[in-house]
Amino acid sequence: MVIRKFIIAGNWKMNMTPTEAEKLVKELKETCNRKDVDVVFCVPAIDLLPVRLLVDGTNIFVGAENMYSEDKGAYTGEISAPMLVDSGISFVILGHSERREYFHETNQDINKKVLKAFEYNITPIMCVGESLAQREEGITLHWIREQVKEGLEGVTKEQVASMVIAYEPIWAIGTGKTATTEQAQEICKAIRDYVAELYDQDTADTLRIQYGGSVNGKNAAELFAQPDIDGGLVGGASLKPEFAEIVNFDA
Ligand code: PGA
């Protein structure tokens, strides 16, 4: 049986000026420094380097919230994989539902970014998830399978085994409405089963799958106790000292 290491990532979104970031990270780096769990602070581009310097010497990783799929060039406003690598950034969130919705990123765009991240040895955290309308229509699984399949086009099984997929039901993000543990486990398992179908069981068993959507200090332990949930992608609660309660759940 494969033992998967838990991974808990904070997604700061468009919050925290460099000054605010410094204050928060100085506190969290003491309380979130856990060796048996991968802890990642995913922060806005302007905070990446200062935060990375602040967590030097701890077990905490720093991740970006997005990146572009080209190495360099005339893409005003974008940041590239080589820029992240040069700044000591080891993870990148790709395909977050807010990127899909507000910036019209498609599965194909996200796939290009996933491939680029692997080219530079950056671990992608690829987000998938359904809207409330899709859930009510009963097409959740169909939708998520499509996101997984198209997002992973051309990705090798070794790469899939090393990456992270975050299941984030859109209706649970920032709403305080967490999916029930049963709902979260059901979809995380379905994603794993589908990866087994696309690749093989070993690959699926090694892949880490997070749940995201209103994770907090109170519900984290129960969610992470589910057999197919290997940690969380945490928005709102990652901006507060409470993030330490999530990170320090009873593994
Ligand atoms: P939330 O956000 O924890 O604030 O619901 C999660 C996310 O969007 O990654």
Short mmCIF file of C-alpha atoms and ligand atoms in Angstrom, two decimals:
data_model
loop_
_atom_site.label_atom_id
_atom_site.label_comp_id
_atom_site.label_asym_id
_atom_site.label_seq_id
_atom_site.Cartn_x
_atom_site.Cartn_y
_atom_site.Cartn_z
CA MET A 1 0.00 0.00 0.00
CA VAL A 2 1.26 3.46 -0.88
CA ILE A 3 1.50 5.92 1.99
CA ARG A 4 0.83 9.42 0.70
CA LYS A 5 2.25 12.40 2.55
CA PHE A 6 -0.40 14.97 3.41
CA ILE A 7 -0.14 18.30 1.65
CA ILE A 8 -1.81 21.42 2.98
CA ALA A 9 -1.57 24.54 0.88
CA GLY A 10 -2.76 28.04 1.65
CA ASN A 11 -4.10 30.01 -1.31
CA TRP A 12 -3.85 33.67 -0.45
CA LYS A 13 -5.54 34.79 -3.69
CA MET A 14 -5.24 38.58 -4.19
CA ASN A 15 -4.59 39.34 -0.55
CA MET A 16 -1.57 40.51 1.47
CA THR A 17 0.71 43.36 0.53
CA PRO A 18 4.40 42.54 1.00
CA THR A 19 4.27 44.31 4.37
CA GLU A 20 1.23 42.32 5.51
CA ALA A 21 2.74 39.14 4.14
CA GLU A 22 5.88 39.60 6.19
CA LYS A 23 3.89 40.00 9.38
CA LEU A 24 1.74 36.92 8.73
CA VAL A 25 4.61 34.69 7.64
CA LYS A 26 6.74 35.60 10.65
CA GLU A 27 3.94 34.22 12.81
CA LEU A 28 2.96 31.23 10.66
CA LYS A 29 6.48 30.02 10.06
CA GLU A 30 6.75 29.14 13.75
CA THR A 31 3.30 27.55 14.04
CA CYS A 32 3.12 25.82 10.63
CA ASN A 33 6.59 24.30 10.48
CA ARG A 34 5.61 20.66 10.22
CA LYS A 35 7.90 17.99 8.84
CA ASP A 36 5.52 15.06 8.33
CA VAL A 37 3.11 17.16 6.24
CA ASP A 38 4.01 19.24 3.18
CA VAL A 39 2.98 22.80 3.97
CA VAL A 40 2.85 25.26 1.08
CA PHE A 41 2.13 28.98 1.15
CA CYS A 42 0.77 29.94 -2.30
CA VAL A 43 1.04 33.69 -2.52
CA PRO A 44 0.62 36.57 -5.00
CA ALA A 45 3.50 37.10 -7.42
CA ILE A 46 4.83 40.17 -5.65
CA ASP A 47 5.05 38.28 -2.35
CA LEU A 48 6.78 35.18 -3.73
CA LEU A 49 10.39 36.13 -3.21
CA PRO A 50 10.05 37.90 0.15
CA VAL A 51 7.97 35.01 1.53
CA ARG A 52 10.42 32.44 0.21
CA LEU A 53 13.29 34.27 1.91
CA LEU A 54 11.34 34.44 5.17
CA VAL A 55 10.67 30.68 5.28
CA ASP A 56 14.26 29.72 4.47
CA GLY A 57 15.47 27.16 6.97
CA THR A 58 11.94 25.86 7.72
CA ASN A 59 10.07 22.94 6.14
CA ILE A 60 7.60 25.29 4.47
CA PHE A 61 7.37 25.46 0.67
CA VAL A 62 6.26 28.48 -1.33
CA GLY A 63 4.00 28.25 -4.34
CA ALA A 64 2.65 30.61 -7.00
CA GLU A 65 -1.06 31.00 -7.71
CA ASN A 66 -0.65 30.96 -11.47
CA MET A 67 1.99 31.18 -14.20
CA TYR A 68 2.07 31.45 -17.98
CA SER A 69 2.80 28.61 -20.38
CA GLU A 70 5.64 30.30 -22.29
CA ASP A 71 9.25 30.61 -21.12
CA LYS A 72 9.58 34.32 -21.82
CA GLY A 73 8.65 37.08 -24.23
CA ALA A 74 6.03 39.67 -25.00
CA TYR A 75 3.32 38.61 -22.53
CA THR A 76 2.85 41.76 -20.47
CA GLY A 77 1.85 41.07 -16.90
CA GLU A 78 2.59 37.34 -16.86
CA ILE A 79 5.17 35.38 -14.88
CA SER A 80 7.04 32.37 -16.20
CA ALA A 81 8.20 29.02 -14.88
CA PRO A 82 11.91 30.00 -15.09
CA MET A 83 11.14 33.09 -12.99
CA LEU A 84 9.53 30.89 -10.36
CA VAL A 85 12.40 28.42 -10.35
CA ASP A 86 14.94 31.21 -10.00
CA SER A 87 13.02 32.46 -6.97
CA GLY A 88 13.04 29.04 -5.29
CA ILE A 89 9.34 28.39 -5.86
CA SER A 90 8.45 24.70 -5.99
CA PHE A 91 4.65 24.59 -6.44
CA VAL A 92 2.11 26.36 -8.61
CA ILE A 93 -1.68 26.36 -8.44
CA LEU A 94 -3.09 25.94 -11.95
CA GLY A 95 -6.67 26.15 -13.15
CA HIS A 96 -8.21 27.56 -10.01
CA SER A 97 -11.93 28.12 -10.60
CA GLU A 98 -11.43 31.88 -10.25
CA ARG A 99 -8.89 31.78 -13.09
CA ARG A 100 -11.28 29.69 -15.16
CA GLU A 101 -14.21 32.00 -14.48
CA TYR A 102 -12.77 35.54 -14.46
CA PHE A 103 -9.83 35.02 -16.82
CA HIS A 104 -11.49 32.47 -19.09
CA GLU A 105 -8.81 29.81 -18.75
CA THR A 106 -9.75 26.63 -20.56
CA ASN A 107 -8.69 23.06 -19.88
CA GLN A 108 -6.31 23.44 -22.84
CA ASP A 109 -4.67 26.57 -21.37
CA ILE A 110 -4.30 24.79 -18.06
CA ASN A 111 -2.86 21.71 -19.74
CA LYS A 112 -0.14 23.83 -21.39
CA LYS A 113 0.75 25.31 -18.02
CA VAL A 114 0.84 21.89 -16.36
CA LEU A 115 3.25 20.64 -19.03
CA LYS A 116 5.40 23.76 -18.64
CA ALA A 117 5.51 23.38 -14.86
CA PHE A 118 6.83 19.81 -15.26
CA GLU A 119 9.44 20.99 -17.75
CA TYR A 120 10.86 23.11 -14.91
CA ASN A 121 10.29 20.64 -12.07
CA ILE A 122 7.63 22.76 -10.45
CA THR A 123 4.85 20.70 -8.88
CA PRO A 124 1.43 21.66 -10.23
CA ILE A 125 -1.61 21.76 -8.00
CA MET A 126 -4.28 21.40 -10.67
CA CYS A 127 -7.75 22.48 -9.55
CA VAL A 128 -10.98 20.93 -10.72
CA GLY A 129 -14.55 21.34 -9.51
CA GLU A 130 -18.18 21.80 -10.44
CA SER A 131 -20.57 24.70 -10.01
CA LEU A 132 -23.78 24.42 -8.02
CA ALA A 133 -25.82 24.35 -11.24
CA GLN A 134 -23.74 21.44 -12.54
CA ARG A 135 -24.15 19.55 -9.28
CA GLU A 136 -27.89 20.07 -9.35
CA GLU A 137 -28.02 18.97 -12.96
CA GLY A 138 -26.22 15.76 -12.00
CA ILE A 139 -23.24 16.31 -14.31
CA THR A 140 -20.56 16.74 -11.63
CA LEU A 141 -18.63 13.59 -12.48
CA HIS A 142 -18.84 14.06 -16.20
CA TRP A 143 -17.51 17.62 -15.84
CA ILE A 144 -14.67 16.70 -13.53
CA ARG A 145 -13.57 13.76 -15.64
CA GLU A 146 -13.33 16.11 -18.60
CA GLN A 147 -11.27 18.62 -16.59
CA VAL A 148 -8.93 15.84 -15.45
CA LYS A 149 -8.57 14.24 -18.87
CA GLU A 150 -7.97 17.48 -20.78
CA GLY A 151 -5.78 18.96 -18.06
CA LEU A 152 -3.54 15.88 -18.11
CA GLU A 153 -3.20 15.52 -21.88
CA GLY A 154 0.38 14.46 -22.65
CA VAL A 155 1.38 14.20 -18.98
CA THR A 156 3.33 11.02 -18.20
CA LYS A 157 2.35 8.65 -15.44
CA GLU A 158 5.48 9.50 -13.45
CA GLN A 159 4.50 13.15 -13.63
CA VAL A 160 0.91 12.47 -12.59
CA ALA A 161 2.16 10.44 -9.65
CA SER A 162 4.21 13.43 -8.48
CA MET A 163 1.56 16.12 -8.83
CA VAL A 164 -1.41 17.28 -6.82
CA ILE A 165 -5.04 17.57 -7.91
CA ALA A 166 -7.29 19.80 -5.81
CA TYR A 167 -10.99 19.05 -5.86
CA GLU A 168 -12.74 22.34 -5.17
CA PRO A 169 -16.51 22.46 -5.61
CA ILE A 170 -17.11 26.05 -6.70
CA TRP A 171 -20.20 26.36 -4.50
CA ALA A 172 -18.06 25.67 -1.42
CA ILE A 173 -15.35 28.25 -2.13
CA GLY A 174 -15.42 31.27 0.15
CA THR A 175 -19.05 30.58 1.01
CA GLY A 176 -18.59 28.94 4.38
CA LYS A 177 -20.49 26.02 2.84
CA THR A 178 -18.14 23.06 3.07
CA ALA A 179 -18.94 19.94 1.12
CA THR A 180 -19.86 17.18 3.54
CA THR A 181 -17.03 14.77 4.18
CA GLU A 182 -19.01 12.17 2.21
CA GLN A 183 -19.39 14.47 -0.80
CA ALA A 184 -15.71 15.43 -0.71
CA GLN A 185 -14.54 11.83 -0.33
CA GLU A 186 -16.88 10.63 -3.09
CA ILE A 187 -15.44 13.00 -5.69
CA CYS A 188 -11.82 12.63 -4.56
CA LYS A 189 -12.21 8.87 -4.90
CA ALA A 190 -13.85 9.28 -8.30
CA ILE A 191 -10.87 11.37 -9.44
CA ARG A 192 -8.47 8.69 -8.21
CA ASP A 193 -10.46 5.94 -9.94
CA TYR A 194 -10.47 7.92 -13.15
CA VAL A 195 -6.70 8.47 -13.00
CA ALA A 196 -6.36 4.69 -12.52
CA GLU A 197 -8.46 4.24 -15.66
CA LEU A 198 -6.38 6.77 -17.64
CA TYR A 199 -3.01 5.54 -16.31
CA ASP A 200 -2.82 2.68 -13.80
CA GLN A 201 -3.63 1.92 -10.17
CA ASP A 202 -0.11 2.60 -8.87
CA THR A 203 -0.09 6.05 -10.43
CA ALA A 204 -3.53 6.80 -8.99
CA ASP A 205 -2.49 5.54 -5.56
CA THR A 206 0.57 7.80 -5.50
CA LEU A 207 -1.17 10.98 -6.74
CA ARG A 208 -2.14 13.34 -3.94
CA ILE A 209 -5.66 14.75 -3.99
CA GLN A 210 -6.67 17.74 -1.89
CA TYR A 211 -10.09 18.99 -0.97
CA GLY A 212 -10.67 22.75 -1.05
CA GLY A 213 -13.66 24.91 -0.18
CA SER A 214 -14.23 26.48 3.23
CA VAL A 215 -11.71 24.27 5.02
CA ASN A 216 -11.17 25.58 8.55
CA GLY A 217 -9.68 24.60 11.88
CA LYS A 218 -12.86 22.78 12.87
CA ASN A 219 -13.57 20.65 9.80
CA ALA A 220 -10.02 19.91 8.59
CA ALA A 221 -9.32 16.79 10.65
CA GLU A 222 -12.52 15.05 9.59
CA LEU A 223 -12.00 15.87 5.92
CA PHE A 224 -8.36 14.76 5.96
CA ALA A 225 -9.32 11.49 7.67
CA GLN A 226 -11.11 10.37 4.49
CA PRO A 227 -9.20 7.67 2.62
CA ASP A 228 -8.89 9.63 -0.66
CA ILE A 229 -8.31 13.13 0.76
CA ASP A 230 -4.62 13.86 1.19
CA GLY A 231 -4.87 17.38 2.53
CA GLY A 232 -6.44 20.69 1.65
CA LEU A 233 -6.24 23.82 -0.45
CA VAL A 234 -7.23 26.56 1.94
CA GLY A 235 -8.31 30.08 0.98
CA GLY A 236 -9.78 32.36 3.63
CA ALA A 237 -8.42 30.49 6.63
CA SER A 238 -4.86 30.58 5.28
CA LEU A 239 -4.74 34.34 5.87
CA LYS A 240 -5.14 33.99 9.60
CA PRO A 241 -3.28 32.43 12.52
CA GLU A 242 -6.04 29.76 12.35
CA PHE A 243 -4.13 28.23 9.42
CA ALA A 244 -1.88 26.63 12.04
CA GLU A 245 -4.88 24.71 13.44
CA ILE A 246 -5.46 23.21 10.00
CA VAL A 247 -1.79 22.39 9.44
CA ASN A 248 -1.49 20.83 12.89
CA PHE A 249 -4.47 18.49 12.51
CA ASP A 250 -4.04 15.03 14.05
CA ALA A 251 -2.56 13.01 11.18
P1 PGA B 1 -11.83 29.01 0.72
O1 PGA B 1 -11.06 28.99 -0.68
O2 PGA B 1 -11.05 28.13 1.66
O3 PGA B 1 -11.82 30.45 1.14
O4 PGA B 1 -13.20 28.47 0.48
C1 PGA B 1 -10.49 27.82 -1.20
C2 PGA B 1 -9.85 28.07 -2.54
O5 PGA B 1 -10.42 28.82 -3.34
O6 PGA B 1 -8.76 27.56 -2.84
#
